[in-house]
Amino acid sequence: MKLLKQTFTLLLLIACASAVASAQTNQETTNAEDPAAVAAKQLTSRDPLLRQQAAEELARLEAADQRRLIEGYRLQEKNARVKLALDWALYRMGKTEALFAVVRALDSSRSTQANAYLITLDNPEPLYLFLERMNGNTQVKLLEVLAKIGNAETLERIKPYSASFDPKIAEAAQVAAREIEKRQGQTPPNNSTRQRQVEQNTAP
């Protein structure tokens, strides 16, 4: 009887150990298959390009559950391009103030990278505040972004810049307005059409 009880206890312990091992294996498999977890692991790579790509993938996934981890990596990151990618990831995860670093990068050697991020914004509205407060070169770059993602509201927002004393800003605003109008199918009338409209309006 005693031997039977010992045997039963041993079998029970083996079953419990097996269940724990199976659960750990399943958890590891789940983590390995989770794109966000896989991308986050790549942030430990020595290759800055891999770290940048990992941050961009986390931004695409909007993996908010990884935000604390990303904030930690951002604090210790030395590579400027990876920092920018991490800032973009943090913004996409809900840290709205991180967008400032991305916009500021438009006036740097990372302008192309920042532009590539900003043109994927769902809505141009977050950029309006920066358009009012940044330096001339950044304003030009922002207007180039708005040319690609702007809407009817954007046309009103950028109208004052079309009359800017800075020719680069004025030109960028005018180009942006034309691009937005073209995308919305609102091609402005040419001079002859305007003239006919004026004549019709002033006819007795």
Tab-separated table of C-alpha atoms in Angstrom:
chain	number	residue	atom	x	y	z
A	1	MET	CA	0.000	0.000	0.000
A	2	LYS	CA	2.847	2.340	0.950
A	3	LEU	CA	4.656	1.524	-2.292
A	4	LEU	CA	1.501	2.230	-4.292
A	5	LYS	CA	1.119	5.649	-2.615
A	6	GLN	CA	4.758	6.512	-3.323
A	7	THR	CA	4.350	5.473	-6.932
A	8	PHE	CA	1.216	7.588	-7.273
A	9	THR	CA	2.973	10.617	-5.735
A	10	LEU	CA	5.923	10.190	-8.089
A	11	LEU	CA	3.635	9.997	-11.124
A	12	LEU	CA	1.791	13.100	-9.932
A	13	LEU	CA	5.065	15.032	-9.595
A	14	ILE	CA	6.141	13.932	-13.059
A	15	ALA	CA	2.797	15.042	-14.499
A	16	CYS	CA	3.077	18.458	-12.821
A	17	ALA	CA	6.633	18.951	-14.054
A	18	SER	CA	5.548	17.993	-17.544
A	19	ALA	CA	2.661	20.461	-17.447
A	20	VAL	CA	4.952	23.288	-16.315
A	21	ALA	CA	7.476	22.479	-19.030
A	22	SER	CA	4.721	22.352	-21.621
A	23	ALA	CA	3.349	25.729	-20.499
A	24	GLN	CA	6.807	27.294	-20.690
A	25	THR	CA	7.332	25.857	-24.162
A	26	ASN	CA	3.945	27.187	-25.298
A	27	GLN	CA	4.759	30.628	-23.864
A	28	GLU	CA	8.122	30.696	-25.633
A	29	THR	CA	6.458	29.630	-28.865
A	30	THR	CA	3.815	32.320	-28.494
A	31	ASN	CA	6.463	34.967	-27.852
A	32	ALA	CA	8.513	33.754	-30.785
A	33	GLU	CA	5.480	34.027	-33.048
A	34	ASP	CA	4.471	37.467	-31.731
A	35	PRO	CA	5.821	39.992	-34.287
A	36	ALA	CA	6.146	42.717	-31.649
A	37	ALA	CA	8.144	40.462	-29.331
A	38	VAL	CA	10.389	39.394	-32.198
A	39	ALA	CA	10.964	43.021	-33.236
A	40	ALA	CA	11.652	44.103	-29.650
A	41	LYS	CA	14.289	41.409	-29.332
A	42	GLN	CA	16.054	42.841	-32.397
A	43	LEU	CA	16.613	46.095	-30.500
A	44	THR	CA	19.481	44.365	-28.702
A	45	SER	CA	21.327	43.794	-31.992
A	46	ARG	CA	24.767	45.342	-32.456
A	47	ASP	CA	23.772	46.286	-35.997
A	48	PRO	CA	22.155	49.758	-35.952
A	49	LEU	CA	20.299	49.021	-39.200
A	50	LEU	CA	18.601	46.023	-37.585
A	51	ARG	CA	17.704	48.125	-34.555
A	52	GLN	CA	16.241	50.815	-36.809
A	53	GLN	CA	14.198	48.269	-38.751
A	54	ALA	CA	12.979	46.731	-35.487
A	55	ALA	CA	11.822	50.121	-34.204
A	56	GLU	CA	10.057	50.828	-37.499
A	57	GLU	CA	8.294	47.473	-37.306
A	58	LEU	CA	7.138	48.224	-33.764
A	59	ALA	CA	5.861	51.589	-35.004
A	60	ARG	CA	3.951	49.870	-37.793
A	61	LEU	CA	2.441	47.427	-35.313
A	62	GLU	CA	1.657	50.256	-32.856
A	63	ALA	CA	2.732	47.825	-30.144
A	64	ALA	CA	1.702	49.916	-27.130
A	65	ASP	CA	2.445	47.032	-24.770
A	66	GLN	CA	6.134	47.459	-25.662
A	67	ARG	CA	6.193	51.208	-24.896
A	68	ARG	CA	8.068	51.029	-21.571
A	69	LEU	CA	10.671	48.787	-23.148
A	70	ILE	CA	11.082	51.152	-26.103
A	71	GLU	CA	11.458	54.152	-23.785
A	72	GLY	CA	14.311	52.344	-22.051
A	73	TYR	CA	16.057	51.554	-25.319
A	74	ARG	CA	15.563	55.161	-26.479
A	75	LEU	CA	17.393	56.488	-23.423
A	76	GLN	CA	20.464	54.349	-24.042
A	77	GLU	CA	20.547	54.491	-27.873
A	78	LYS	CA	23.549	56.310	-29.399
A	79	ASN	CA	22.827	56.030	-33.134
A	80	ALA	CA	20.893	59.066	-34.449
A	81	ARG	CA	18.898	57.152	-37.061
A	82	VAL	CA	17.865	54.500	-34.561
A	83	LYS	CA	16.898	57.225	-32.070
A	84	LEU	CA	14.630	58.772	-34.685
A	85	ALA	CA	13.033	55.410	-35.456
A	86	LEU	CA	12.438	54.855	-31.734
A	87	ASP	CA	10.883	58.323	-31.412
A	88	TRP	CA	8.541	57.468	-34.271
A	89	ALA	CA	7.683	54.145	-32.629
A	90	LEU	CA	6.914	55.888	-29.343
A	91	TYR	CA	4.656	58.372	-31.114
A	92	ARG	CA	2.757	55.568	-32.810
A	93	MET	CA	2.403	53.908	-29.417
A	94	GLY	CA	0.666	56.982	-28.009
A	95	LYS	CA	3.494	59.207	-26.763
A	96	THR	CA	2.367	62.331	-28.621
A	97	GLU	CA	5.298	64.512	-27.535
A	98	ALA	CA	7.682	62.204	-29.397
A	99	LEU	CA	6.413	63.684	-32.676
A	100	PHE	CA	8.424	66.849	-31.965
A	101	ALA	CA	11.708	64.968	-32.370
A	102	VAL	CA	10.531	63.539	-35.692
A	103	VAL	CA	9.497	66.954	-37.029
A	104	ARG	CA	12.713	68.548	-35.793
A	105	ALA	CA	14.693	65.917	-37.712
A	106	LEU	CA	13.321	67.374	-40.964
A	107	ASP	CA	15.997	70.049	-40.600
A	108	SER	CA	18.870	67.579	-40.296
A	109	SER	CA	20.760	64.899	-42.173
A	110	ARG	CA	17.860	62.573	-41.313
A	111	SER	CA	15.318	64.644	-43.238
A	112	THR	CA	14.485	61.877	-45.716
A	113	GLN	CA	13.928	59.385	-42.899
A	114	ALA	CA	11.663	61.776	-40.991
A	115	ASN	CA	9.713	62.593	-44.155
A	116	ALA	CA	9.137	58.888	-44.811
A	117	TYR	CA	7.581	58.543	-41.353
A	118	LEU	CA	5.447	61.676	-41.463
A	119	ILE	CA	3.821	60.953	-44.823
A	120	THR	CA	2.297	57.832	-43.245
A	121	LEU	CA	0.324	59.889	-40.697
A	122	ASP	CA	-3.365	59.082	-40.748
A	123	ASN	CA	-4.251	62.781	-40.506
A	124	PRO	CA	-2.269	65.980	-41.176
A	125	GLU	CA	-3.742	67.762	-38.144
A	126	PRO	CA	-0.864	66.978	-35.724
A	127	LEU	CA	1.511	68.902	-38.006
A	128	TYR	CA	-0.355	72.217	-38.002
A	129	LEU	CA	1.007	73.270	-34.615
A	130	PHE	CA	4.583	72.636	-35.741
A	131	LEU	CA	4.050	74.544	-38.965
A	132	GLU	CA	3.462	77.676	-36.897
A	133	ARG	CA	6.471	77.274	-34.613
A	134	MET	CA	9.412	75.828	-36.555
A	135	ASN	CA	12.154	77.591	-38.481
A	136	GLY	CA	11.870	78.405	-42.189
A	137	ASN	CA	13.671	75.327	-43.471
A	138	THR	CA	11.516	73.023	-41.342
A	139	GLN	CA	8.382	74.842	-42.505
A	140	VAL	CA	9.346	74.137	-46.113
A	141	LYS	CA	9.838	70.461	-45.287
A	142	LEU	CA	6.516	70.327	-43.437
A	143	LEU	CA	4.750	71.880	-46.406
A	144	GLU	CA	6.260	69.157	-48.592
A	145	VAL	CA	4.782	66.569	-46.241
A	146	LEU	CA	1.414	68.301	-46.206
A	147	ALA	CA	1.440	68.331	-50.007
A	148	LYS	CA	1.248	64.541	-49.811
A	149	ILE	CA	-1.187	64.025	-46.937
A	150	GLY	CA	-3.111	67.309	-46.742
A	151	ASN	CA	-6.872	67.709	-47.112
A	152	ALA	CA	-9.387	70.540	-47.539
A	153	GLU	CA	-8.662	71.880	-44.061
A	154	THR	CA	-4.960	71.940	-44.891
A	155	LEU	CA	-5.629	74.317	-47.778
A	156	GLU	CA	-6.940	76.903	-45.330
A	157	ARG	CA	-4.080	76.290	-42.917
A	158	ILE	CA	-1.337	76.812	-45.494
A	159	LYS	CA	-2.943	79.733	-47.343
A	160	PRO	CA	-1.104	82.420	-45.304
A	161	TYR	CA	2.227	80.813	-46.148
A	162	SER	CA	1.620	81.305	-49.861
A	163	ALA	CA	2.184	85.009	-49.269
A	164	SER	CA	5.289	84.563	-47.130
A	165	PHE	CA	8.190	86.972	-47.587
A	166	ASP	CA	10.453	83.919	-47.739
A	167	PRO	CA	10.257	82.768	-51.383
A	168	LYS	CA	11.033	79.164	-50.463
A	169	ILE	CA	8.140	79.003	-48.010
A	170	ALA	CA	5.783	80.750	-50.418
A	171	GLU	CA	6.686	78.390	-53.248
A	172	ALA	CA	6.393	75.306	-51.037
A	173	ALA	CA	2.941	76.437	-49.861
A	174	GLN	CA	1.767	77.098	-53.410
A	175	VAL	CA	3.046	73.712	-54.611
A	176	ALA	CA	1.367	72.012	-51.637
A	177	ALA	CA	-1.941	73.727	-52.411
A	178	ARG	CA	-1.785	72.617	-56.044
A	179	GLU	CA	-0.975	69.030	-55.060
A	180	ILE	CA	-3.823	68.869	-52.554
A	181	GLU	CA	-6.292	70.402	-54.999
A	182	LYS	CA	-5.200	67.997	-57.702
A	183	ARG	CA	-5.634	65.040	-55.339
A	184	GLN	CA	-9.094	66.235	-54.397
A	185	GLY	CA	-10.066	66.911	-57.984
A	186	GLN	CA	-10.337	70.622	-57.306
A	187	THR	CA	-8.209	71.937	-60.133
A	188	PRO	CA	-8.340	75.738	-59.961
A	189	PRO	CA	-9.671	77.495	-63.082
A	190	ASN	CA	-7.093	78.945	-65.471
A	191	ASN	CA	-6.809	82.661	-66.200
A	192	SER	CA	-9.112	82.615	-69.239
A	193	THR	CA	-11.818	80.829	-67.262
A	194	ARG	CA	-11.475	83.345	-64.442
A	195	GLN	CA	-11.726	86.200	-66.944
A	196	ARG	CA	-14.948	84.802	-68.424
A	197	GLN	CA	-16.381	84.419	-64.925
A	198	VAL	CA	-15.505	88.034	-64.125
A	199	GLU	CA	-17.063	89.256	-67.394
A	200	GLN	CA	-20.237	87.285	-66.704
A	201	ASN	CA	-20.472	88.659	-63.171
A	202	THR	CA	-19.988	92.244	-64.321
A	203	ALA	CA	-22.211	92.065	-67.425
A	204	PRO	CA	-25.281	94.421	-67.322
